[in-house]
Amino acid sequence: MLEIKNLHVKLADEDKAIIKGLTLTVPKGEVHAIMGPNGSGKSTLAYVLAGRADYEVTDGDIIWNGESIIEMEPDERAAKGVFLAFQYPMEIPGVAGLTFLRTATNSVRKKRGQTELTTPEFLKVVKDRASKLNIDFDMLKRPVNVGFSGGEKKRSEILQMAMLEPSLCVLDETDSGLDIDALKVVSDGVNALRSPDRAMLVITHYQRLLNHIVPDKVHVLAEGRIQKTGGKELALELEQSGYAEFQGKAA
Amino acid sequence: MMNVAVMKTKFEQSLTEQFNHVSARLPGGAAVGVARTAALGRFSALGLPNRRIEEWKYTDLRNALKEPLAVAVDDDTKVTVADLIVALGPLAHLEGPRIVFVNGGWRRELSNLEGAEGIEVAALGATLTAAQDKIGEALAGTTGPDNDAVLALNTAYMTDGAVVRVGDGIEVGKPLLLVFMRAGSEGRFVATRNVVSIGKGAAATIVEAFIGLPGSTAEGQHNSATEIHVGDNARVTHVKIAADTGKATHLSNWMVGLGAEAVYRGFQLNQGLGLARNQIFATYHGEGAKLDLSGLFLGRGAEHIDTTLVVDHAVPRCESRELYKGVLDGEARGIFQGKVIVRPDAQKTDGKQMAQVLMLSPDAEFDSKPELEIYADDVVCGHGSTAAELDTDLLFYLRARGIPLDTARSMLIESFVGEALDRIEHEGVREVVLDFARGWLSKLGR
Ligand SMILES: Nc1ncnc2c1ncn2[C@@H]1O[C@H](COP(=O)(O)OP(=O)(O)OP(=O)(O)O)[C@@H](O)[C@H]1O
Ligand SMILES: [Mg+2]
C-alpha cells in the first residue's frame, strides 16, 4: 500500500512550496488516477515519489509497503519497486538502449535478490516485451530515446516498466503524444501489469485514457492538494466542468 | 625563445653532469655522438621549459621537475614474461607482434616479433650501433622543433626504441605493439626514440604503450619521441596508451610527416600520470592528406595532463581533425593547446578542432588554448572547447531505473568519451583503450 501523509514539498534551492499538505492512499491491486490543472503539482508529486533531488520534503511522509521512502536514493526506491514513467523521457546520447535496459534490469534484480539475467535470457525477454508494445527491436540498439518521436519515447518508458517489474507504477501523462492505436497498445501493456501485488498511480489530463485503464478511484489535484476524490465517473464530470471550482481557493 | 640566465635546478644540473659519465655507454657512432653532444648543449643553454615561455605557460616543467634523477643506461632490472603480462593488463590480449623495452632498454626475451609480416622492426640501440652514421644523419635531420629542451634531452640520452619500416604497398593487418615499461625500486630518467617509416600506399597500425610494472616505484620520468613518416597514399593508425599508477612523469613528442593523399589517425590515452606533456608536431608534405588526432585524458588527484598540438598545413587541400576528451576529478588539471598553421600556399585547407572536458570536481581545472594562424584565404577552419559537469537530470533518470550512482556515473562518462574512442579504427585496439578507461572509471569516488 502507498500512503502519502500530509506531504509538503518545496523546490530544493528556492523557497517555493509546490505540494501543500497532500494525503493519498493507494492500496495494492488498485489503480488511482490523478487529474488536475497545469502546474498544480502532479509531476512534482511523481518526481518526489521517485526521489528527484530538485525537491525537498518539508513535512509529512511517504510510506511504501510499510516503510518510509523519503530518505531513500532513487535507485534504492527503484529496487523497492517504485517506477516512474516520465512525462518527458530524457535522451541519453551515447548509451545504447539495450545496454541501459540490461544494466537497469540486472541492477534491480540483484538488489531484490533475484538472479541476474544472462545476455540470451535478457534478449529473449526484451524482444518479447518490446514486440508486445509494437517497439521495433532495432530501435533499442540506438542511444536511449535519442531521435525518438514523442510516442516512441512513451512506449519506451512502458517497456522499461515491463522489464523492471515494479510494484508501484507511477505514470505521468503517458497518454500524451500517443496516437489512438498506440494508446491502445500502451494501455494493454499497462493493464497486463495490473495485479493484486501492484499499485498504480496514473496522472492524466484526458478521460480517454481511463476508458482503457479503468481506475478504481479518481483524485483531483489542485494547488498542491487533493481537492476531491471519486470513482471513475469523476473523470467524466471533470471533462464537463473543468477545474474552476478547485482553483483560487487558499490552501 | 631564449632563457635568461637563471640558477639551474638540481634536475637540470644532474642531467647536464651525467652526460660525461654515461655518454660512452649510449649507443651510436661518431655522427650520433655529435648529435647527442649538440643536443645536450641546447638543453644546458635552455634549461627545462618554464611558464615564461608561451607554449609552456600552463606546464612549468622547470618548477615541477626539480629533483635530480639518475639516467637509465644498460638497465638490468629483472622482469619476467609473467610480470610483463600483468603489467600489460588489457593489452595482454592484443594480438600482434610486440617489442618490449624496460627502463629504456630492449628486452629480446620479452619481445615477440613472430608474425610481424610485412613490417620490419628493430631495436634502435642495436641499429645505431650497427649502421651508425646512416641513422645518425637521419636523427640529426629530425623534424621536431630545435628549441625544444625536452626533445633535446631525448636526443642526448636516448638509449633505445623501435625502428619500424613498412615497405611500399604493404598492408599490415595486425597492430604492432611497442611496450615501454617502467620497473625497479628507484625512479629513473628514461629516454627512448622511435623512428617509423611507412611506405607509399602502405597500411599499418602501431600502438605505443607506457606502463609501470606493478610493485615498482611509481616515480620516474619517461622522455619519449616518435618520428613517423607516412608515405604518399599510406594509411596509418598510431595509438599511444600511457597508463600508469599516478606519479610518473611522461614527456612525449610525436613528429608526424604526411605524404600526399596519406591518411594518418593518431590517438593518445593518458591516465595515471603525475605529470604529462604530450606534444604532436604534424606537417603536411603532399597535397590531399588527412590528419585525424584524437585523445582521451583522465586525471584525478593532483595529476597534470597537457596536450599540445601543432598542425602545420604547408601545402594545399589537406584536412585536419582534432577531437580530445578529458575527464577531470579531484584537483586534476587538464590542458589542451591546439595550434593550426595554414601557410599562404595552403588553400582549400579544412581544419576542425574540438576539446571537451567533463569536470567531476569543483577543484579540477581545464585550460584550453586554440590558436589559428591562417595566412591563406580560401580555407575552412574552426575550433571549440567545452567544460561541463555530469548532467544531474540524466543521472536521476538512470538511478530512477535502479542503476546505482557509481554505475550511472560511469555510463554517462563512457558515453561522453565514446565519441573520441570511436576515432580509433582498429576494433581490437579500441576495445583495449576502453578497457583501460573503464579500469580508471571503476576507481572513481574511492
Ligand atoms: N524544478 C523546478 N524549478 C522551478 N519550478 C518548478 C520546478 N518543478 C516544478 N516547478 C513549478 O511547480 C509547479 C508545479 O509543476 P508540475 O510540473 O508539478 O505541474 P503539473 O501538475 O505536472 O503540470 P502539467 O499538467 O502542466 O504537467 C509549476 O508552477 C512549476 O513551474
Ligand atoms: Mg506534469
XYZ file of C-alpha atoms and ligand atoms in Angstrom:
729
model
C 0.000 0.000 0.000
C 1.141 3.527 -0.818
C 0.414 6.058 1.900
C 1.158 9.706 1.331
C 0.593 11.604 4.547
C 0.238 15.365 4.780
C 3.035 15.823 2.242
C 4.638 19.234 1.888
C 7.200 19.765 -0.861
C 9.209 22.773 -1.922
C 11.870 23.384 -4.518
C 15.246 22.347 -3.089
C 17.057 25.581 -3.864
C 14.201 28.051 -3.673
C 11.527 28.824 -1.144
C 8.710 27.849 -3.431
C 6.143 25.462 -1.985
C 4.504 23.230 -4.582
C 2.779 20.454 -2.657
C 0.963 21.693 0.388
C -0.499 19.026 2.592
C -1.305 16.180 0.239
C -2.773 12.981 1.637
C -3.478 9.941 -0.502
C -3.658 6.187 -0.103
C -3.411 3.627 -2.903
C -3.883 0.017 -1.803
C -2.186 -2.778 -3.732
C -4.239 -4.113 -6.579
C -5.787 -0.707 -7.230
C -5.319 1.877 -9.931
C -5.837 5.501 -8.961
C -5.946 8.359 -11.409
C -4.790 11.881 -10.659
C -6.154 14.735 -12.709
C -5.661 18.425 -12.260
C -4.835 21.708 -13.931
C -1.443 22.553 -15.418
C 1.080 23.494 -12.797
C -0.877 22.009 -9.904
C 1.988 19.770 -8.784
C 1.198 16.415 -10.422
C 4.643 15.873 -11.929
C 6.224 17.190 -8.762
C 4.393 14.523 -6.798
C 5.576 11.898 -9.277
C 9.193 13.087 -9.031
C 9.072 13.172 -5.252
C 7.845 9.586 -5.230
C 10.818 8.645 -7.420
C 13.290 10.656 -5.308
C 14.373 13.529 -7.508
C 16.793 15.799 -5.643
C 15.383 19.049 -7.073
C 12.598 18.814 -4.497
C 12.634 18.803 -0.739
C 10.046 17.239 1.519
C 9.479 19.740 4.314
C 6.727 17.875 6.132
C 4.753 14.679 6.017
C 5.810 11.253 4.839
C 5.580 8.715 2.038
C 5.139 5.138 3.116
C 5.505 2.306 0.641
C 4.987 -1.255 1.878
C 5.077 -0.022 5.452
C 8.408 1.728 5.029
C 9.145 5.447 4.714
C 10.938 6.079 1.438
C 11.596 9.799 1.600
C 15.205 9.375 2.739
C 15.986 6.730 0.100
C 18.069 7.294 -3.007
C 16.248 6.926 -6.344
C 17.955 3.617 -7.196
C 17.083 2.230 -3.782
C 13.431 3.119 -4.359
C 13.525 1.502 -7.777
C 14.797 -1.662 -6.147
C 11.862 -1.433 -3.715
C 9.535 -1.460 -6.702
C 8.931 2.235 -7.365
C 8.781 3.146 -11.052
C 8.043 6.492 -12.654
C 7.174 6.723 -16.331
C 8.328 10.266 -17.103
C 6.121 12.932 -18.631
C 9.200 13.996 -20.602
C 11.532 10.995 -21.002
C 15.157 12.073 -21.325
C 17.530 11.379 -24.175
C 20.836 9.756 -23.242
C 23.286 10.184 -26.100
C 25.952 7.522 -26.315
C 24.172 4.927 -24.155
C 22.588 2.179 -26.223
C 19.019 1.266 -25.284
C 19.850 -2.388 -24.745
C 22.820 -1.621 -22.503
C 20.640 0.705 -20.484
C 17.778 -1.785 -20.170
C 20.082 -4.616 -19.269
C 22.004 -2.624 -16.662
C 18.752 -1.393 -15.135
C 17.069 -4.789 -15.161
C 20.013 -6.572 -13.611
C 20.649 -3.817 -11.071
C 17.156 -4.144 -9.620
C 17.166 -7.931 -9.893
C 20.407 -8.047 -7.942
C 19.087 -5.718 -5.245
C 15.892 -7.759 -4.996
C 17.860 -10.957 -4.500
C 16.887 -12.382 -7.890
C 19.433 -13.902 -10.253
C 20.748 -11.563 -12.919
C 19.681 -12.348 -16.477
C 22.319 -13.672 -18.845
C 22.579 -11.977 -22.213
C 20.488 -14.594 -24.073
C 17.849 -14.636 -21.313
C 17.697 -10.862 -21.295
C 17.434 -10.638 -25.076
C 14.622 -13.164 -25.147
C 12.597 -11.261 -22.547
C 13.260 -7.848 -24.048
C 12.355 -8.983 -27.570
C 9.111 -10.469 -26.335
C 8.095 -7.402 -24.308
C 9.160 -4.943 -26.989
C 7.102 -6.698 -29.640
C 4.022 -6.603 -27.384
C 4.431 -2.833 -27.248
C 5.000 -2.600 -31.001
C 8.555 -1.419 -30.444
C 10.958 -2.223 -33.245
C 13.853 -4.146 -31.711
C 16.402 -2.246 -33.802
C 15.313 0.944 -32.084
C 16.760 -0.440 -28.850
C 20.210 -0.557 -30.388
C 20.137 3.213 -30.724
C 21.026 5.571 -27.880
C 18.227 5.797 -25.311
C 15.362 7.950 -26.648
C 17.661 9.898 -28.976
C 15.709 10.911 -32.052
C 12.626 9.019 -30.851
C 9.252 10.555 -31.612
C 7.114 11.649 -28.682
C 5.043 8.492 -28.882
C 8.112 6.256 -29.218
C 9.544 7.751 -26.059
C 6.359 6.967 -24.145
C 6.355 3.371 -25.375
C 9.999 3.086 -24.442
C 9.068 4.135 -20.880
C 6.472 1.383 -20.686
C 8.995 -1.154 -21.974
C 11.345 -0.107 -19.183
C 8.473 -0.579 -16.767
C 7.733 -4.019 -18.147
C 11.395 -5.002 -17.767
C 11.785 -3.707 -14.223
C 8.556 -5.334 -12.983
C 7.824 -2.645 -10.403
C 5.159 -2.923 -7.708
C 4.345 0.795 -7.599
C 3.809 2.228 -11.062
C 3.538 5.983 -11.423
C 2.592 7.055 -14.946
C 2.945 10.764 -15.639
C 0.895 11.695 -18.708
C 1.920 8.543 -20.506
C -1.008 9.085 -22.871
C 0.079 12.484 -24.127
C 1.689 12.257 -27.528
C 0.272 8.820 -28.289
C -1.877 8.242 -31.355
C -5.122 6.279 -30.973
C -3.582 2.914 -31.818
C -0.539 3.497 -29.658
C -2.780 4.494 -26.771
C -4.472 1.115 -27.045
C -1.147 -0.757 -27.225
C 0.322 1.115 -24.270
C -2.860 0.705 -22.227
C -2.839 -3.029 -22.920
C 0.777 -3.060 -21.745
C -0.173 -1.281 -18.540
C -3.242 -3.442 -17.974
C -1.102 -6.548 -18.395
C 0.834 -5.383 -15.351
C -2.267 -4.894 -13.229
C -2.152 -7.395 -10.432
C -3.127 -7.798 -6.779
C 0.535 -7.082 -5.881
C 0.757 -3.793 -7.725
C -0.454 -0.313 -7.028
C -0.697 2.213 -9.843
C -0.950 5.969 -9.903
C -1.937 7.307 -13.308
C -1.589 11.026 -13.991
C -3.556 12.234 -16.983
C -5.420 15.170 -18.449
C -7.766 13.056 -20.523
C -10.679 10.867 -19.630
C -9.937 8.873 -22.800
C -7.015 7.014 -21.209
C -9.258 5.970 -18.342
C -11.537 4.146 -20.777
C -8.591 1.842 -21.429
C -7.024 1.795 -17.983
C -10.085 1.834 -15.797
C -9.261 3.379 -12.418
C -10.630 2.371 -9.047
C -10.530 5.983 -7.919
C -10.008 9.421 -9.421
C -8.425 12.283 -7.444
C -8.370 15.935 -8.318
C -5.043 17.616 -7.510
C -5.112 21.394 -7.500
C -2.981 23.943 -5.711
C -0.812 21.263 -4.184
C -3.544 19.215 -2.501
C -6.117 16.569 -3.264
C -9.307 18.571 -3.645
C -11.761 15.827 -4.457
C -11.882 12.066 -4.761
C -14.423 9.971 -6.609
C -14.992 6.945 -8.789
C -14.204 6.687 -12.483
C -17.260 8.811 -13.312
C -15.497 11.822 -11.726
C -13.227 11.954 -14.778
C -16.283 12.379 -17.000
C -17.673 15.121 -14.783
C -14.369 16.993 -14.892
C -14.427 16.818 -18.652
C -17.648 18.838 -18.460
C -16.974 21.188 -15.573
C -13.209 21.822 -15.734
C -11.173 22.763 -12.665
C -12.522 26.239 -11.948
C -14.176 25.215 -8.699
C -10.909 23.895 -7.274
C -8.769 26.875 -8.120
C -8.274 30.190 -6.404
C -9.001 28.642 -3.005
C -6.325 29.314 -0.429
C -4.509 26.136 0.550
C 62.830 31.896 -27.174
C 65.929 32.449 -25.070
C 66.047 31.741 -21.426
C 67.611 34.394 -19.286
C 70.475 33.012 -17.224
C 68.975 31.503 -14.127
C 70.165 29.150 -11.475
C 69.977 25.602 -12.687
C 67.711 23.298 -10.747
C 69.109 20.091 -9.293
C 67.404 18.229 -12.094
C 68.996 20.393 -14.773
C 72.369 20.115 -13.093
C 72.154 16.367 -12.742
C 71.092 15.865 -16.356
C 73.897 18.078 -17.600
C 76.539 16.456 -15.439
C 75.628 12.846 -16.029
C 76.308 13.110 -19.732
C 80.059 12.829 -19.291
C 79.666 9.682 -17.233
C 77.213 7.860 -19.424
C 77.822 9.082 -22.964
C 80.328 6.330 -23.671
C 77.652 3.761 -22.905
C 74.992 5.364 -25.113
C 74.573 3.654 -28.479
C 75.741 5.071 -31.820
C 78.863 6.097 -33.632
C 80.547 9.399 -34.180
C 77.702 11.168 -36.000
C 75.230 10.196 -33.304
C 77.698 11.285 -30.669
C 77.960 14.699 -32.283
C 74.169 14.994 -32.398
C 73.946 13.995 -28.737
C 76.563 16.480 -27.613
C 74.911 19.266 -29.573
C 71.537 18.372 -28.084
C 72.925 18.362 -24.567
C 74.388 21.781 -25.265
C 70.926 23.012 -26.280
C 69.405 21.577 -23.149
C 72.032 23.157 -20.920
C 71.501 26.519 -22.550
C 67.701 26.357 -22.487
C 67.066 24.564 -19.232
C 63.670 22.936 -18.780
C 60.826 24.988 -20.230
C 59.100 27.279 -17.768
C 55.904 29.284 -17.697
C 57.536 32.368 -19.207
C 57.728 30.530 -22.497
C 54.321 30.994 -24.128
C 53.887 27.359 -25.197
C 54.616 26.226 -21.671
C 52.696 28.750 -19.649
C 50.345 26.140 -18.174
C 53.001 23.489 -17.709
C 56.069 24.788 -15.962
C 58.413 21.825 -16.140
C 61.262 23.701 -14.569
C 59.222 24.260 -11.463
C 57.617 20.823 -11.413
C 60.699 18.702 -12.063
C 63.371 19.905 -9.703
C 64.678 16.712 -8.214
C 67.781 15.090 -9.681
C 67.250 11.782 -11.453
C 69.690 9.084 -12.462
C 69.767 8.390 -16.180
C 68.863 4.820 -17.065
C 71.552 3.191 -19.185
C 72.094 -0.573 -19.578
C 69.317 -1.177 -17.094
C 69.116 -4.784 -15.926
C 66.031 -4.766 -13.706
C 64.663 -8.281 -13.718
C 61.331 -8.612 -15.488
C 59.785 -11.956 -16.425
C 57.238 -12.713 -19.116
C 54.697 -13.262 -16.346
C 55.490 -9.781 -14.970
C 55.029 -8.343 -18.416
C 51.610 -9.935 -18.850
C 50.432 -8.492 -15.537
C 51.768 -5.046 -16.395
C 50.166 -5.115 -19.835
C 46.683 -5.525 -18.364
C 44.105 -5.294 -21.168
C 46.953 -5.048 -23.695
C 47.994 -8.627 -22.965
C 45.136 -9.801 -25.182
C 46.030 -7.638 -28.145
C 47.036 -9.933 -30.947
C 50.113 -8.972 -32.908
C 53.882 -8.670 -32.720
C 55.420 -6.763 -29.850
C 58.773 -5.285 -28.977
C 59.427 -4.591 -25.328
C 61.708 -2.108 -23.597
C 62.283 -1.968 -19.857
C 63.627 1.276 -18.420
C 64.647 2.278 -21.908
C 66.472 -0.922 -22.862
C 65.361 -3.514 -25.392
C 64.435 -6.893 -23.901
C 64.727 -9.527 -26.563
C 63.315 -12.282 -24.321
C 60.139 -10.310 -23.641
C 59.633 -9.301 -27.243
C 57.861 -11.394 -29.808
C 58.212 -10.346 -33.376
C 56.853 -13.533 -34.866
C 54.032 -12.807 -37.218
C 55.390 -9.349 -37.936
C 54.713 -9.921 -41.596
C 55.397 -7.075 -43.949
C 56.728 -4.919 -41.173
C 60.395 -4.619 -40.280
C 61.055 -3.962 -36.622
C 64.425 -3.487 -34.986
C 65.731 -2.030 -31.748
C 67.119 1.469 -32.145
C 70.113 0.840 -29.885
C 71.323 -2.095 -31.934
C 70.582 -0.278 -35.167
C 72.538 2.786 -34.108
C 75.498 0.601 -33.294
C 75.305 -1.432 -36.495
C 74.516 1.262 -39.074
C 75.956 4.141 -37.181
C 76.157 7.122 -39.417
C 73.147 6.490 -41.615
C 70.771 6.640 -38.690
C 72.795 9.359 -37.041
C 72.285 11.622 -40.004
C 68.603 10.825 -40.087
C 68.295 11.769 -36.438
C 70.249 14.944 -36.914
C 67.669 15.953 -39.508
C 64.756 15.438 -37.135
C 61.557 17.331 -37.881
C 60.877 18.454 -34.324
C 61.476 21.994 -33.149
C 65.146 22.586 -32.393
C 64.451 24.845 -29.438
C 62.555 22.206 -27.507
C 64.551 21.272 -24.427
C 62.555 18.095 -23.870
C 63.321 16.835 -27.349
C 66.955 17.900 -26.915
C 67.162 15.785 -23.764
C 65.748 12.907 -25.731
C 68.372 13.159 -28.438
C 71.128 13.486 -25.883
C 70.128 10.469 -23.819
C 68.033 8.122 -25.960
C 69.041 4.582 -25.197
C 66.713 2.583 -27.363
C 63.355 2.408 -29.050
C 61.878 0.888 -32.147
C 62.915 1.347 -35.737
C 59.924 0.386 -37.833
C 59.647 0.177 -41.567
C 56.742 -0.856 -43.769
C 57.594 -1.211 -47.442
C 55.681 0.454 -50.272
C 52.246 -1.005 -50.891
C 52.360 -3.402 -47.957
C 49.260 -3.671 -45.794
C 49.986 -4.901 -42.306
C 46.931 -6.425 -40.642
C 47.852 -6.913 -37.005
C 48.836 -3.978 -34.840
C 52.472 -3.654 -33.850
C 52.855 -3.054 -30.126
C 55.777 -1.090 -28.723
C 55.935 -1.527 -24.950
C 57.863 0.838 -22.695
C 57.859 -0.401 -19.166
C 58.964 1.330 -16.042
C 60.337 -1.094 -13.444
C 62.570 -1.220 -10.393
C 62.704 0.340 -6.981
C 64.085 3.722 -7.963
C 62.733 6.456 -10.203
C 64.896 6.954 -13.292
C 65.233 9.260 -16.219
C 64.479 7.181 -19.311
C 64.726 8.429 -22.875
C 63.542 6.430 -25.869
C 63.099 7.249 -29.522
C 61.121 5.532 -32.235
C 61.689 6.036 -35.914
C 58.823 4.874 -38.098
C 58.639 4.937 -41.846
C 55.507 3.851 -43.698
C 55.967 3.293 -47.410
C 53.833 4.641 -50.224
C 50.367 3.116 -50.326
C 51.121 1.010 -47.249
C 48.819 0.492 -44.263
C 49.686 -0.206 -40.625
C 48.534 0.146 -37.024
C 51.127 0.970 -34.395
C 50.478 1.099 -30.674
C 52.862 2.586 -28.124
C 52.238 1.619 -24.521
C 53.786 3.269 -21.482
C 53.122 1.219 -18.401
C 54.569 0.521 -14.995
C 55.411 -2.843 -13.512
C 53.127 -3.348 -10.503
C 55.144 -3.320 -7.306
C 57.785 -0.985 -8.696
C 58.333 2.559 -7.614
C 55.677 4.845 -9.010
C 58.217 7.594 -9.634
C 60.286 8.169 -12.729
C 60.407 10.249 -15.846
C 59.993 8.921 -19.336
C 61.037 11.119 -22.193
C 59.753 9.622 -25.395
C 59.889 10.725 -29.002
C 58.468 9.175 -32.126
C 59.220 10.296 -35.625
C 56.839 8.956 -38.164
C 56.937 9.472 -41.894
C 53.772 8.481 -43.700
C 54.312 7.923 -47.416
C 52.009 9.088 -50.191
C 48.629 7.324 -50.110
C 49.554 5.396 -46.970
C 47.088 4.807 -44.126
C 48.288 4.734 -40.549
C 46.643 4.334 -37.181
C 49.003 5.380 -34.414
C 47.862 4.957 -30.838
C 49.543 5.759 -27.571
C 48.380 4.272 -24.314
C 50.095 5.978 -21.404
C 48.523 4.357 -18.380
C 50.434 4.377 -15.152
C 49.795 4.472 -11.439
C 49.616 8.179 -10.802
C 53.055 9.583 -10.048
C 55.286 9.101 -13.054
C 56.202 11.904 -15.429
C 55.551 11.362 -19.096
C 57.056 13.726 -21.677
C 56.310 12.834 -25.220
C 56.891 14.217 -28.685
C 55.405 12.903 -31.877
C 56.742 14.300 -35.110
C 54.431 13.341 -37.925
C 55.129 13.950 -41.585
C 52.408 13.209 -44.138
C 52.840 12.480 -47.827
C 50.265 13.312 -50.491
C 46.812 11.732 -50.014
C 48.038 9.988 -46.871
C 45.628 9.274 -44.025
C 47.018 9.418 -40.518
C 44.917 8.764 -37.429
C 46.629 9.403 -34.128
C 45.085 8.733 -30.725
C 46.537 9.242 -27.261
C 45.238 7.927 -23.969
C 46.620 9.463 -20.797
C 45.719 8.151 -17.375
C 47.516 7.605 -14.100
C 50.265 10.097 -14.880
C 51.502 12.547 -12.279
C 52.634 14.962 -14.942
C 52.248 14.551 -18.668
C 53.068 16.713 -21.618
C 52.057 15.280 -24.969
C 53.281 17.228 -27.943
C 52.422 16.424 -31.521
C 54.001 18.273 -34.421
C 52.340 17.369 -37.693
C 53.436 18.630 -41.082
C 51.934 18.014 -44.489
C 54.428 17.415 -47.275
C 51.992 16.479 -50.016
C 48.522 17.623 -51.053
C 45.269 15.918 -50.199
C 46.399 14.316 -46.938
C 44.117 13.753 -43.953
C 45.142 14.013 -40.341
C 42.887 12.927 -37.516
C 44.175 13.472 -33.999
C 42.120 12.436 -31.035
C 42.655 11.535 -27.457
C 41.344 10.938 -24.014
C 42.889 12.260 -20.835
C 41.731 11.069 -17.452
C 43.006 12.890 -14.395
C 42.455 12.681 -10.681
C 44.255 13.734 -7.502
C 46.825 16.384 -8.361
C 47.589 14.974 -11.810
C 48.507 17.379 -14.578
C 47.935 16.382 -18.194
C 48.876 18.632 -21.075
C 48.254 18.034 -24.754
C 49.876 20.479 -27.143
C 49.408 20.114 -30.870
C 50.972 21.999 -33.730
C 49.454 21.172 -37.101
C 51.249 22.787 -39.989
C 49.276 22.990 -43.221
C 52.186 23.737 -45.510
C 50.533 22.579 -48.734
C 47.031 22.916 -50.238
C 43.969 20.679 -49.948
C 44.705 18.955 -46.667
C 42.324 18.140 -43.873
C 42.916 18.137 -40.124
C 40.589 16.974 -37.378
C 41.248 17.113 -33.671
C 38.892 15.747 -31.055
C 40.058 15.463 -27.475
C 38.008 14.443 -24.472
C 39.022 14.802 -20.876
C 37.598 13.708 -17.552
C 38.980 15.524 -14.531
C 38.360 14.633 -10.919
C 39.895 15.829 -7.645
C 42.311 18.673 -8.224
C 43.461 17.384 -11.570
C 44.420 19.846 -14.247
C 43.966 19.366 -17.952
C 45.454 21.498 -20.685
C 44.710 21.470 -24.357
C 46.620 23.691 -26.736
C 45.965 23.273 -30.399
C 47.782 25.390 -32.912
C 46.825 25.162 -36.550
C 49.025 26.965 -39.043
C 47.754 27.470 -42.576
C 50.603 28.685 -44.784
C 49.959 31.134 -47.648
C 50.000 28.332 -50.227
C 47.737 26.004 -48.274
C 44.475 26.912 -49.999
C 41.433 24.649 -49.524
C 42.611 23.675 -46.072
C 39.862 22.138 -43.957
C 40.571 22.122 -40.234
C 38.355 21.432 -37.256
C 39.320 21.222 -33.635
C 37.352 20.387 -30.514
C 38.285 19.753 -26.895
C 35.620 18.746 -24.389
C 36.080 18.120 -20.736
C 33.885 16.652 -18.068
C 34.584 18.159 -14.676
C 33.801 15.747 -11.869
C 35.023 18.015 -9.133
C 34.818 21.744 -8.455
C 38.558 21.782 -7.762
C 39.557 20.376 -11.133
C 40.800 22.804 -13.756
C 40.821 22.864 -17.525
C 42.665 25.328 -19.712
C 42.171 25.373 -23.418
C 44.099 27.452 -25.875
C 43.199 27.068 -29.518
C 45.351 29.056 -31.918
C 44.654 29.523 -35.574
C 47.357 31.126 -37.671
C 45.841 31.455 -41.098
C 47.763 33.007 -43.974
C 45.658 31.643 -46.845
C 42.226 32.978 -47.775
C 40.312 30.001 -49.142
C 40.155 27.833 -46.021
C 37.606 26.401 -43.608
C 38.862 26.259 -40.033
C 37.031 26.005 -36.758
C 37.674 25.236 -33.148
C 35.817 24.944 -29.920
C 36.120 23.753 -26.375
C 33.691 22.980 -23.596
C 33.860 22.097 -19.933
C 30.762 20.677 -18.311
C 29.675 18.723 -15.291
C 27.808 15.443 -15.334
C 24.158 16.013 -16.190
C 22.252 15.581 -12.926
C 18.923 15.103 -14.735
C 20.338 12.175 -16.696
C 21.872 10.769 -13.530
C 18.440 10.882 -11.915
C 16.860 9.180 -14.902
C 19.360 6.317 -14.742
C 19.033 5.983 -10.983
C 15.246 6.038 -11.191
C 15.705 2.882 -13.254
C 17.543 1.235 -10.400
C 21.061 1.861 -11.640
C 23.387 2.624 -8.696
C 25.123 6.011 -8.631
C 28.611 4.687 -9.457
C 27.361 2.719 -12.431
C 25.198 5.582 -13.629
C 28.165 7.953 -13.493
C 30.373 5.501 -15.351
C 27.734 5.015 -18.046
C 27.442 8.737 -18.631
C 31.197 9.254 -18.608
C 31.685 6.366 -21.002
C 29.116 7.807 -23.351
C 30.898 11.154 -23.152
C 34.295 9.731 -24.062
C 32.903 7.285 -26.617
C 32.987 9.766 -29.455
C 36.764 10.129 -29.131
C 37.345 6.383 -28.783
C 35.312 5.818 -31.928
C 38.064 7.604 -33.825
C 40.262 4.538 -33.327
C 39.630 2.462 -36.404
C 41.185 -0.800 -35.238
C 38.487 -2.534 -33.200
C 40.833 -4.599 -31.048
C 42.853 -1.545 -30.110
C 39.698 0.450 -29.427
C 38.496 -2.263 -27.036
C 41.821 -2.203 -25.200
C 41.674 1.573 -24.771
C 38.107 1.277 -23.498
C 39.209 -1.382 -21.005
C 41.922 0.915 -19.670
C 39.450 3.776 -19.363
C 36.957 1.511 -17.585
C 39.673 0.494 -15.163
C 40.193 4.151 -14.364
C 36.460 4.792 -14.035
C 35.999 1.850 -11.695
C 38.160 3.673 -9.151
C 36.053 6.829 -9.182
C 34.835 8.071 -5.855
C 37.089 5.787 -3.857
N 12.411 22.204 -10.890
C 11.548 23.225 -10.863
N 12.005 24.501 -10.887
C 11.118 25.540 -10.851
N 9.805 25.412 -10.781
C 9.285 24.173 -10.743
C 10.140 23.026 -10.785
N 9.365 21.931 -10.731
C 8.105 22.358 -10.672
N 8.055 23.706 -10.672
C 6.848 24.520 -10.600
O 5.944 23.890 -9.736
C 4.623 23.913 -10.237
C 4.084 22.518 -10.435
O 4.742 21.908 -11.529
P 4.403 20.447 -12.017
O 5.317 20.140 -13.129
O 4.398 19.537 -10.862
O 2.918 20.641 -12.571
P 1.962 19.592 -13.270
O 0.769 19.485 -12.424
O 2.684 18.348 -13.583
O 1.597 20.371 -14.612
P 1.293 19.819 -16.103
O -0.119 19.393 -16.108
O 1.489 21.041 -16.958
O 2.252 18.730 -16.397
C 4.681 24.720 -11.516
O 4.392 26.051 -11.216
C 6.127 24.588 -11.930
O 6.554 25.692 -12.676
Mg 3.229 17.419 -15.309
